[in-house]
Short mmCIF file of N, CA, C and O in Angstrom, two decimals:
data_model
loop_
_atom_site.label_atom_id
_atom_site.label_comp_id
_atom_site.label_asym_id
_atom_site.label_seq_id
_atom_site.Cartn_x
_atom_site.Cartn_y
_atom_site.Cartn_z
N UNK A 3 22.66 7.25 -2.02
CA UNK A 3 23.55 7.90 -1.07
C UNK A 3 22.79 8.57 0.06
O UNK A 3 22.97 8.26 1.23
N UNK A 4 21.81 9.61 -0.40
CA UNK A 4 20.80 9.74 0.44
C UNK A 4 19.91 10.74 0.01
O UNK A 4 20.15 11.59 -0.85
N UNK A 5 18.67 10.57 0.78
CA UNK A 5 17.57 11.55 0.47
C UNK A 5 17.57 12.65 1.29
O UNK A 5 18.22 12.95 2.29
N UNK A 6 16.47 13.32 0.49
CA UNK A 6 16.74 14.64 0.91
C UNK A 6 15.41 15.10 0.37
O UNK A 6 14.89 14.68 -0.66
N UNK A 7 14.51 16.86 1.88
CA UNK A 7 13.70 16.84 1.26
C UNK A 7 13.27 18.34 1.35
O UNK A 7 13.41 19.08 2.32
N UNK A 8 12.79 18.59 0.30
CA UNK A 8 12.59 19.91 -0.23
C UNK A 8 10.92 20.15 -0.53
O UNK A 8 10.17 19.37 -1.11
N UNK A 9 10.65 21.32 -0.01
CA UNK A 9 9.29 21.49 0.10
C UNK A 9 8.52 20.47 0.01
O UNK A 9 8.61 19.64 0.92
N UNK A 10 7.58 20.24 -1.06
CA UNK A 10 6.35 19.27 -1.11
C UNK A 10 7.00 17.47 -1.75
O UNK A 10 6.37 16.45 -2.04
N UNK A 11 8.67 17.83 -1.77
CA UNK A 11 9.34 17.13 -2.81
C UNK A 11 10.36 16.35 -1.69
O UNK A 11 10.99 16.88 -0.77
N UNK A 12 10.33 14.86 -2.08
CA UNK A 12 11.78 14.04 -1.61
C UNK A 12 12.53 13.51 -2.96
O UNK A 12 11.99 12.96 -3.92
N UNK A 13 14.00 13.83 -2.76
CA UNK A 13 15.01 13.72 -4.16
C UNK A 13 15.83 12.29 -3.46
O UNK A 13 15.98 12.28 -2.24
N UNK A 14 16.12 11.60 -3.94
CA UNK A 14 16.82 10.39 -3.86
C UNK A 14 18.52 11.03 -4.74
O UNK A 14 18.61 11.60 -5.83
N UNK A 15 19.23 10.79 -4.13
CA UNK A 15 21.00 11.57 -4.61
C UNK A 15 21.00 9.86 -4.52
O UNK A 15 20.67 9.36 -3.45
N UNK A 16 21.47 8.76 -5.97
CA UNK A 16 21.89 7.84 -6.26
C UNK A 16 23.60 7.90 -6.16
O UNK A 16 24.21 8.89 -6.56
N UNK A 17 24.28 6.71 -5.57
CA UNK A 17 25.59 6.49 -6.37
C UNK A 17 26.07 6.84 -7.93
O UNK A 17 26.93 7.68 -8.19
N UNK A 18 25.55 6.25 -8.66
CA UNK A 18 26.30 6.71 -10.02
C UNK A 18 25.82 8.65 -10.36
O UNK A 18 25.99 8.97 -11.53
N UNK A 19 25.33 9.67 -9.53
CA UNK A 19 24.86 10.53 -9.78
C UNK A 19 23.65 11.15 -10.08
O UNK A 19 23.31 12.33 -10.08
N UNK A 20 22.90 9.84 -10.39
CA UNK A 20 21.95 10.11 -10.76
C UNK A 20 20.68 10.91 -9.24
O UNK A 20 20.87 10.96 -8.02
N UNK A 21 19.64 11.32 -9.98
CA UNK A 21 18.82 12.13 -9.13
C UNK A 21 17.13 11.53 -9.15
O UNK A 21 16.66 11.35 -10.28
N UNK A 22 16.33 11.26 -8.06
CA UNK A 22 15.11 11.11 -8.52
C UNK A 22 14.00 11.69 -7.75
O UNK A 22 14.02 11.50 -6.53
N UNK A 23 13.12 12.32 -8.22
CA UNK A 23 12.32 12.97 -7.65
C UNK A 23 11.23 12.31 -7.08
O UNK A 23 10.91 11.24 -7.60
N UNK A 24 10.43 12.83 -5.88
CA UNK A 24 9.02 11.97 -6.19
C UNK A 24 8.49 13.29 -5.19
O UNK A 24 9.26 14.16 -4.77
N UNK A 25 6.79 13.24 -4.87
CA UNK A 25 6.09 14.16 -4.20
C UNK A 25 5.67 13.16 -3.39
O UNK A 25 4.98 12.16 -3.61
N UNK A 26 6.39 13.73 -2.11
CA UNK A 26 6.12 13.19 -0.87
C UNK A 26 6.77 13.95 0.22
O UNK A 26 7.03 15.13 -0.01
N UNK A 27 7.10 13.40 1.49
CA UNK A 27 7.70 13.97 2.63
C UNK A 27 8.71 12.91 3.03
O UNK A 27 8.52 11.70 2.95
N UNK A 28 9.68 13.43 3.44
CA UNK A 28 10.16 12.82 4.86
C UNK A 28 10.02 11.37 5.41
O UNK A 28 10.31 10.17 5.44
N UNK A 29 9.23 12.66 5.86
CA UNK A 29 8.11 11.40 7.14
C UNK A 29 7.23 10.41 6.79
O UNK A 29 6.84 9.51 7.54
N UNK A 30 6.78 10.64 5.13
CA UNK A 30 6.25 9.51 4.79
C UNK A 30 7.05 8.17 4.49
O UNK A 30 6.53 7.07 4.33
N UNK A 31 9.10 8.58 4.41
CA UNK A 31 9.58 7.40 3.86
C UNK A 31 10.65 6.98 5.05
O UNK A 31 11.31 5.94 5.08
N UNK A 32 10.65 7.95 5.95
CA UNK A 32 11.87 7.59 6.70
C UNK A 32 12.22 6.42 7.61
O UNK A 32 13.36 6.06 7.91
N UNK A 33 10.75 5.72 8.10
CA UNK A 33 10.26 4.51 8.63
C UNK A 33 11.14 3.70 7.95
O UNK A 33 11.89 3.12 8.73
N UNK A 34 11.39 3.35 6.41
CA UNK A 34 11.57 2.32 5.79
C UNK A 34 12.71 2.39 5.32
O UNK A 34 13.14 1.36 4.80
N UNK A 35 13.77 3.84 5.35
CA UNK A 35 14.74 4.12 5.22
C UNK A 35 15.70 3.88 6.75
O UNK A 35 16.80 3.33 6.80
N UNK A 36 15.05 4.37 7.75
CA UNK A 36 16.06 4.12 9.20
C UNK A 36 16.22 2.34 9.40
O UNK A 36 17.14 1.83 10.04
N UNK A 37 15.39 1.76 8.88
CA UNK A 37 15.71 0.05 8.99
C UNK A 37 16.39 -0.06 8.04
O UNK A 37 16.66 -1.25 7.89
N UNK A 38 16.76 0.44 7.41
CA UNK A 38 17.59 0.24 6.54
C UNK A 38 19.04 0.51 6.50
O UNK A 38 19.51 0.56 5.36
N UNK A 39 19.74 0.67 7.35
CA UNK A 39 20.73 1.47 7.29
C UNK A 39 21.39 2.95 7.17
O UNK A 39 22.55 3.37 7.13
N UNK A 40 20.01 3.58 7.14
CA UNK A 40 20.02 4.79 6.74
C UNK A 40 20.00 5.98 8.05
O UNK A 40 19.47 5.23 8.86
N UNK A 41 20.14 6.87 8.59
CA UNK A 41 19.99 8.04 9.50
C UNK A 41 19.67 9.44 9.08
O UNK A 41 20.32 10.21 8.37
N UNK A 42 18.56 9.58 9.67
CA UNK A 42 19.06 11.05 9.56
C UNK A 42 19.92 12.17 10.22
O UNK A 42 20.41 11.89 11.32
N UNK A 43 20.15 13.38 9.72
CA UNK A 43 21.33 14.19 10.11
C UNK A 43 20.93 15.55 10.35
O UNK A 43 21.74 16.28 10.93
N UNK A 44 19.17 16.29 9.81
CA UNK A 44 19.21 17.11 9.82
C UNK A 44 17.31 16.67 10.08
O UNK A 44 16.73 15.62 10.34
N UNK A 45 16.70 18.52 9.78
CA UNK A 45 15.25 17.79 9.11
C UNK A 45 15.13 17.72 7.95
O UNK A 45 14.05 17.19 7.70
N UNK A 46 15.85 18.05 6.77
CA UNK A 46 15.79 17.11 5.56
C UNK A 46 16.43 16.35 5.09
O UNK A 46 16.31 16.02 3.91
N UNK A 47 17.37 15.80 5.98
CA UNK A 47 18.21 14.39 4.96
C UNK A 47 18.54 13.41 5.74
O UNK A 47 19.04 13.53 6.85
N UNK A 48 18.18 12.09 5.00
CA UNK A 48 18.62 10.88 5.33
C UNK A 48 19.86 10.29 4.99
O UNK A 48 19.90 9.79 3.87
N UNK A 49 20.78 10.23 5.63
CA UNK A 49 21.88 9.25 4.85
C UNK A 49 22.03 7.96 4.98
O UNK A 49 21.68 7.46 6.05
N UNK A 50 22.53 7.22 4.05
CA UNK A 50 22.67 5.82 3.72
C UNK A 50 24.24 5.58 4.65
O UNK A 50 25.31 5.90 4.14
N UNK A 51 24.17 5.07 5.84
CA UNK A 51 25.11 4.66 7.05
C UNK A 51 26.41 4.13 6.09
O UNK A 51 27.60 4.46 6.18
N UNK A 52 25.77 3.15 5.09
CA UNK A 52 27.71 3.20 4.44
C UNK A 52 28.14 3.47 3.31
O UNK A 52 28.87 2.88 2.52
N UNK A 53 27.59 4.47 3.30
CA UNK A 53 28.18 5.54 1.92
C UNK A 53 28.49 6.20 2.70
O UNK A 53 28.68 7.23 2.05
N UNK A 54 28.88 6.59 4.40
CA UNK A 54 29.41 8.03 4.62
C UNK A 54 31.26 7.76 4.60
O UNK A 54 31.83 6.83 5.17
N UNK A 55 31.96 8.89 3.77
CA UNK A 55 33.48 8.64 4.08
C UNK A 55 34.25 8.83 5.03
O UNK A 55 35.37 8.37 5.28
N UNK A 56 33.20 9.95 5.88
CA UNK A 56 34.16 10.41 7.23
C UNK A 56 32.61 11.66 7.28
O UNK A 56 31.82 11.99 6.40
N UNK A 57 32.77 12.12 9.02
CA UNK A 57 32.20 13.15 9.46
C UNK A 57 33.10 13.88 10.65
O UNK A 57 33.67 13.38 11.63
N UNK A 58 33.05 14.83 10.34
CA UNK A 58 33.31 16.50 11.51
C UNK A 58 32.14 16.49 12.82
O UNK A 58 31.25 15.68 13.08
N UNK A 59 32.48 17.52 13.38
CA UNK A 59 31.28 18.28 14.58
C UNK A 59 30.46 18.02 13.64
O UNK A 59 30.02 16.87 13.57
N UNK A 60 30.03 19.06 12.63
CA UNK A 60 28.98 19.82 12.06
C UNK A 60 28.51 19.08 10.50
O UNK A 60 27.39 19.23 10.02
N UNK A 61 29.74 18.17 9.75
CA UNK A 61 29.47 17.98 8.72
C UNK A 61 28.97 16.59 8.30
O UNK A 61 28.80 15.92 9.31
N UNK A 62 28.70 15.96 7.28
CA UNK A 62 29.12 14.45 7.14
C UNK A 62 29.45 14.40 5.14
O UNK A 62 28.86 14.97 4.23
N UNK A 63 30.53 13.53 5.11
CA UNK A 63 30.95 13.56 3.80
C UNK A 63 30.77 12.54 3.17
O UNK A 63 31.24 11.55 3.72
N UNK A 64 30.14 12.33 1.97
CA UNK A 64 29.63 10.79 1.22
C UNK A 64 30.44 11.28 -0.09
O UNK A 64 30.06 12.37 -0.52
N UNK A 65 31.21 10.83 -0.61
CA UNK A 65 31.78 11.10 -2.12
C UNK A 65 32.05 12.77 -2.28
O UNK A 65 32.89 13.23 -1.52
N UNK A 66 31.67 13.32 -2.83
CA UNK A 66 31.84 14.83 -3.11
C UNK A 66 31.13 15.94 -2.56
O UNK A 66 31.45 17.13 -2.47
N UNK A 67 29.74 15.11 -2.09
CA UNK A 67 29.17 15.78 -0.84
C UNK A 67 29.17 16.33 0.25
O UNK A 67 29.56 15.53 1.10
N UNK A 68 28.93 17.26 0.65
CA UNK A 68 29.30 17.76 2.09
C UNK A 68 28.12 17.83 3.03
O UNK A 68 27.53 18.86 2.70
N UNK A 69 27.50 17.28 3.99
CA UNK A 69 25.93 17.64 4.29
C UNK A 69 26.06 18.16 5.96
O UNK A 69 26.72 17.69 6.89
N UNK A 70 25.43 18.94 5.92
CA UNK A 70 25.41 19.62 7.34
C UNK A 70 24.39 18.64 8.25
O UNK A 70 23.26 18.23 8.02
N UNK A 71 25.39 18.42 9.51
CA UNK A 71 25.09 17.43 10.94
C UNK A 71 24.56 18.17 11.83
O UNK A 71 25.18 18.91 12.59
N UNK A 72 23.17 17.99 11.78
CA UNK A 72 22.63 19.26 13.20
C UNK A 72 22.72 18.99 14.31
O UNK A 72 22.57 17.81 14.61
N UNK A 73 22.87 19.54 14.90
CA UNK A 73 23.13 19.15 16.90
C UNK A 73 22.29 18.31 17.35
O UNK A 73 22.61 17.37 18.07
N UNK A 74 20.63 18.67 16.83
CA UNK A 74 19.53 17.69 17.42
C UNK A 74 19.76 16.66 17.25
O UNK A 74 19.65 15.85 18.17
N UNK A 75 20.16 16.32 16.07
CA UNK A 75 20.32 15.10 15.41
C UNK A 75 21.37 14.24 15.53
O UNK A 75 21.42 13.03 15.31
N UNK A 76 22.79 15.52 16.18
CA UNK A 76 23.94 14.52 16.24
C UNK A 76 24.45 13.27 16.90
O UNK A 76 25.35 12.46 16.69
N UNK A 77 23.50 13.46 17.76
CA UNK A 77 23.47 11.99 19.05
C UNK A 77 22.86 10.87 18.60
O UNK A 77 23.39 9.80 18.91
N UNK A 78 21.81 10.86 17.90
CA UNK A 78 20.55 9.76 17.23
C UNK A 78 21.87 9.51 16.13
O UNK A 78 22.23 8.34 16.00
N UNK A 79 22.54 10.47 15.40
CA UNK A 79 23.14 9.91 14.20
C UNK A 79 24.43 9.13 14.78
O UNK A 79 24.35 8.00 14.29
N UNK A 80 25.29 9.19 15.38
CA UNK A 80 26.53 8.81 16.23
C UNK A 80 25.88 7.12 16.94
O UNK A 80 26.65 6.16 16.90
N UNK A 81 24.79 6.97 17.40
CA UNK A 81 24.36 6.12 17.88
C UNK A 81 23.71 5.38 16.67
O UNK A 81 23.97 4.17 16.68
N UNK A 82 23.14 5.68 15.90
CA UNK A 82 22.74 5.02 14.35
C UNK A 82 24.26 4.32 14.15
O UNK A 82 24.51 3.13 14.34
N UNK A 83 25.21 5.31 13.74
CA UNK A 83 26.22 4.49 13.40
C UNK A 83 27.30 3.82 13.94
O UNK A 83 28.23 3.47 13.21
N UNK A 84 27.30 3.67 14.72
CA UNK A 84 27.94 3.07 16.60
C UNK A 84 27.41 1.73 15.90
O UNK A 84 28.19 0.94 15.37
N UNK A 85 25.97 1.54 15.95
CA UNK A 85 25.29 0.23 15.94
C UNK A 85 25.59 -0.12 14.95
O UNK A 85 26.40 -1.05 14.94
N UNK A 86 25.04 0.50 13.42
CA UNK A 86 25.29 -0.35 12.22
C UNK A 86 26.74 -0.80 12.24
O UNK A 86 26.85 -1.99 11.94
N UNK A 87 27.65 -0.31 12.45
CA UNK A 87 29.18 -0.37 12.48
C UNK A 87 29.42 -1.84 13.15
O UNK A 87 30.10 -2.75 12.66
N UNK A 88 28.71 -1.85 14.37
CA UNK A 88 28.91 -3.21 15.21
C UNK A 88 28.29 -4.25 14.67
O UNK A 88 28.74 -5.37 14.92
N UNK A 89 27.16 -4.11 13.84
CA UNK A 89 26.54 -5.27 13.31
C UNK A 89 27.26 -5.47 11.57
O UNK A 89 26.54 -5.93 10.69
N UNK A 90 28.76 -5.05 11.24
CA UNK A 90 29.56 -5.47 10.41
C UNK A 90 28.99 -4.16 9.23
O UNK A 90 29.40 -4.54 8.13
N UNK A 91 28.56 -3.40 9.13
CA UNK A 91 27.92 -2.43 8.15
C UNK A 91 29.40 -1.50 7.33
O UNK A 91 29.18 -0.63 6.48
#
């Protein structure tokens, strides 16, 4: 659904719930996550472009999740999903 990253730590939030940890950054995975369908929304989270159910100004909602949409970010993310959307996503 999407990653997310916390101090020295990136957590992977799976579909069925599940959680996975690893020690890394960001920036070491986000290269291989934005070709992927994925955006980010903040400086710690990536979301997976079609797991989102709907987004606000400020929010974006994937299943039971609520994740905060930062301003910097809101234009790169709107344009992330503009495109995937057009290429059938």
């Amino acid at each position: 659904l999407y990653v997310e990253s916390q101090k020295h730590y990136i957590y992977f939030h799976l579909a069925d719930g599940g959680l996975f940890r690893n020690r890394s950054s960001l920036e070491d995975v986000q290269d291989q996550f934005l070709q992927r369908g994925f955006s980010r929304i903040n400086r710690s989270i990536i979301v997976n472009l079609s797991k989102i159910d709907n987004f606000t100004h400020g929010d974006i909602h994937i299943g039971n999740e609520t994740l905060p949409l930062s301003r910097v970010y809101r234009a790169r993310f709107i344009a992330s999903l503009n495109s995937f959307l057009g290429r059938g996503g």
